[in-house]
Amino acid sequence: MSPFEPVRLSELPTPALLIDRTRLVRNIADMSAMAASAGVRLRPHFKASKCLDVARLQLAHGAIGFTCATMAEVAVLLDAGITDLVWAHQPVGPAKVAFAVRTGVTVAIDSVEVARPLAEAAQTAGRRVPYLIEVDTGLGRAGVAPEDAVALAGELAAYPSLELRGVLTHEGHLMTYLGDRTGMDNAGRLVGEVLAGVAGELRAAGHPCEIVSVGSTPGAATAPFVPGVTEARAGTYVFYDGNQVALGTADESRTALTVLTRVVSTKRDGTAIVDAGLKAMSSDASVTGSGFGLVVGRPSLAFAKANEEHGYLTGRDAKALRVGDPLHVLPNHGCGVVNMWSSAYLVEGDTAVARWRISGRH
Ligand SMILES: Cc1ncc(COP(=O)(O)O)c(C=O)c1O
């Protein structure tokens, strides 16, 4: 990006995506310390920032590499020389298969249907593709049932062009434990135990299983601490967000990503219209069930409705808002919001000190 002259937030065009540097660095340092105290390697999910500047900070604080969801995320990191990557997605379709074979990143596999074309392409290219067996520990998304993992490993062992490295799960179902921190923590430990159990069964059946990888922000304080787990892949923790605050994973003082917006119209009684809409906030739902984000410091305001570039604020304090008033909105889900933007301002106090590129979006 072109050289950046520091600018006061009051001078920025809105809407603007802001990253608070102090909070970001604290979040990164604390998660690295947590992984170290659990005795696991930290492989953060890159989808949470899609920003190489953030990724380099994570590496500087001890991350071993990254988890990716998309081909574009993998490509961004490889182009930057960051090569220790897990592409935690099934590489399906000719383009993804060719990419997996060419790059040699570790992929996730949960079926023979996914494995066969990949194995054949790798065989033809004279290469081996490393993979993790994805295990469903409760999310109900991709992944084999824990009791089916050994059978799958047995079937996949027929393909010499595939190299089993271990097991992976994403305990995203922990997001459903709203208001139940004990339940969430117990579920996180259970995920670790189930996955470590699967790893033990694989080894007992003669399969290699060097990596036992759990991954989520709500599970970061529990699953990686289970004996036998070797790797943690939290991602959202870099910024946290409204959903993590609602779940109790972080308090609001840790949230590092906000959207700066301004009131642009107060013509409608009791409603203030701002210049942050769906294309600034994303339509990712709140775990609490409603709203497009939380207006920082104004809990009585509800961000109840949004069009593409307009947001509707209602509630007790909406009447007092004036055209031009600046507001910071905490996103429900930071990862979805980042994907809406091509850059974010890095902020110290009330000054934007850098503009960081966001890459690898769809
Ligand atoms: C496969 C995988 N690993 C890790 C993560 C990171 O989880 P979180 O966003 O809770 O930090 C995700 C999130 O979607 C994921 O899908």
mmCIF file of C-alpha atoms and ligand atoms in Angstrom, residues 45 47 67 88 141 170 215-218 233-237, ligand 1:
data_model
loop_
_atom_site.group_PDB
_atom_site.id
_atom_site.type_symbol
_atom_site.label_atom_id
_atom_site.label_comp_id
_atom_site.label_asym_id
_atom_site.label_seq_id
_atom_site.Cartn_x
_atom_site.Cartn_y
_atom_site.Cartn_z
ATOM 1 C CA HIS A 45 -7.041 -19.467 11.392
ATOM 2 C CA LYS A 47 -9.781 -16.199 7.829
ATOM 3 C CA THR A 67 -5.077 -22.595 9.052
ATOM 4 C CA ALA A 88 -8.938 -27.088 6.620
ATOM 5 C CA ARG A 141 -20.610 -29.921 9.415
ATOM 6 C CA HIS A 170 -13.477 -27.603 14.549
ATOM 7 C CA GLY A 215 -9.608 -25.216 16.827
ATOM 8 C CA SER A 216 -11.919 -22.467 17.971
ATOM 9 C CA THR A 217 -11.882 -19.329 20.060
ATOM 10 C CA PRO A 218 -14.576 -20.448 22.524
ATOM 11 C CA ARG A 233 -6.288 -23.305 15.622
ATOM 12 C CA ALA A 234 -8.300 -20.426 17.123
ATOM 13 C CA GLY A 235 -8.799 -17.523 14.753
ATOM 14 C CA THR A 236 -11.456 -15.066 15.942
ATOM 15 C CA TYR A 237 -9.389 -14.225 19.038
HETATM 16 C C1 LIG B 1 -11.674 -25.490 10.565
HETATM 17 C C2 LIG B 1 -11.643 -24.327 11.499
HETATM 18 N N1 LIG B 1 -10.610 -24.209 12.342
HETATM 19 C C3 LIG B 1 -10.510 -23.172 13.197
HETATM 20 C C4 LIG B 1 -11.484 -22.183 13.238
HETATM 21 C C5 LIG B 1 -11.331 -21.022 14.181
HETATM 22 O O1 LIG B 1 -12.386 -20.919 15.084
HETATM 23 P P1 LIG B 1 -12.788 -19.506 15.719
HETATM 24 O O2 LIG B 1 -13.335 -18.700 14.611
HETATM 25 O O3 LIG B 1 -13.793 -19.832 16.756
HETATM 26 O O4 LIG B 1 -11.553 -18.926 16.302
HETATM 27 C C6 LIG B 1 -12.587 -22.281 12.360
HETATM 28 C C7 LIG B 1 -13.646 -21.271 12.352
HETATM 29 O O5 LIG B 1 -14.559 -21.265 11.589
HETATM 30 C C8 LIG B 1 -12.660 -23.370 11.463
HETATM 31 O O6 LIG B 1 -13.669 -23.516 10.599
#
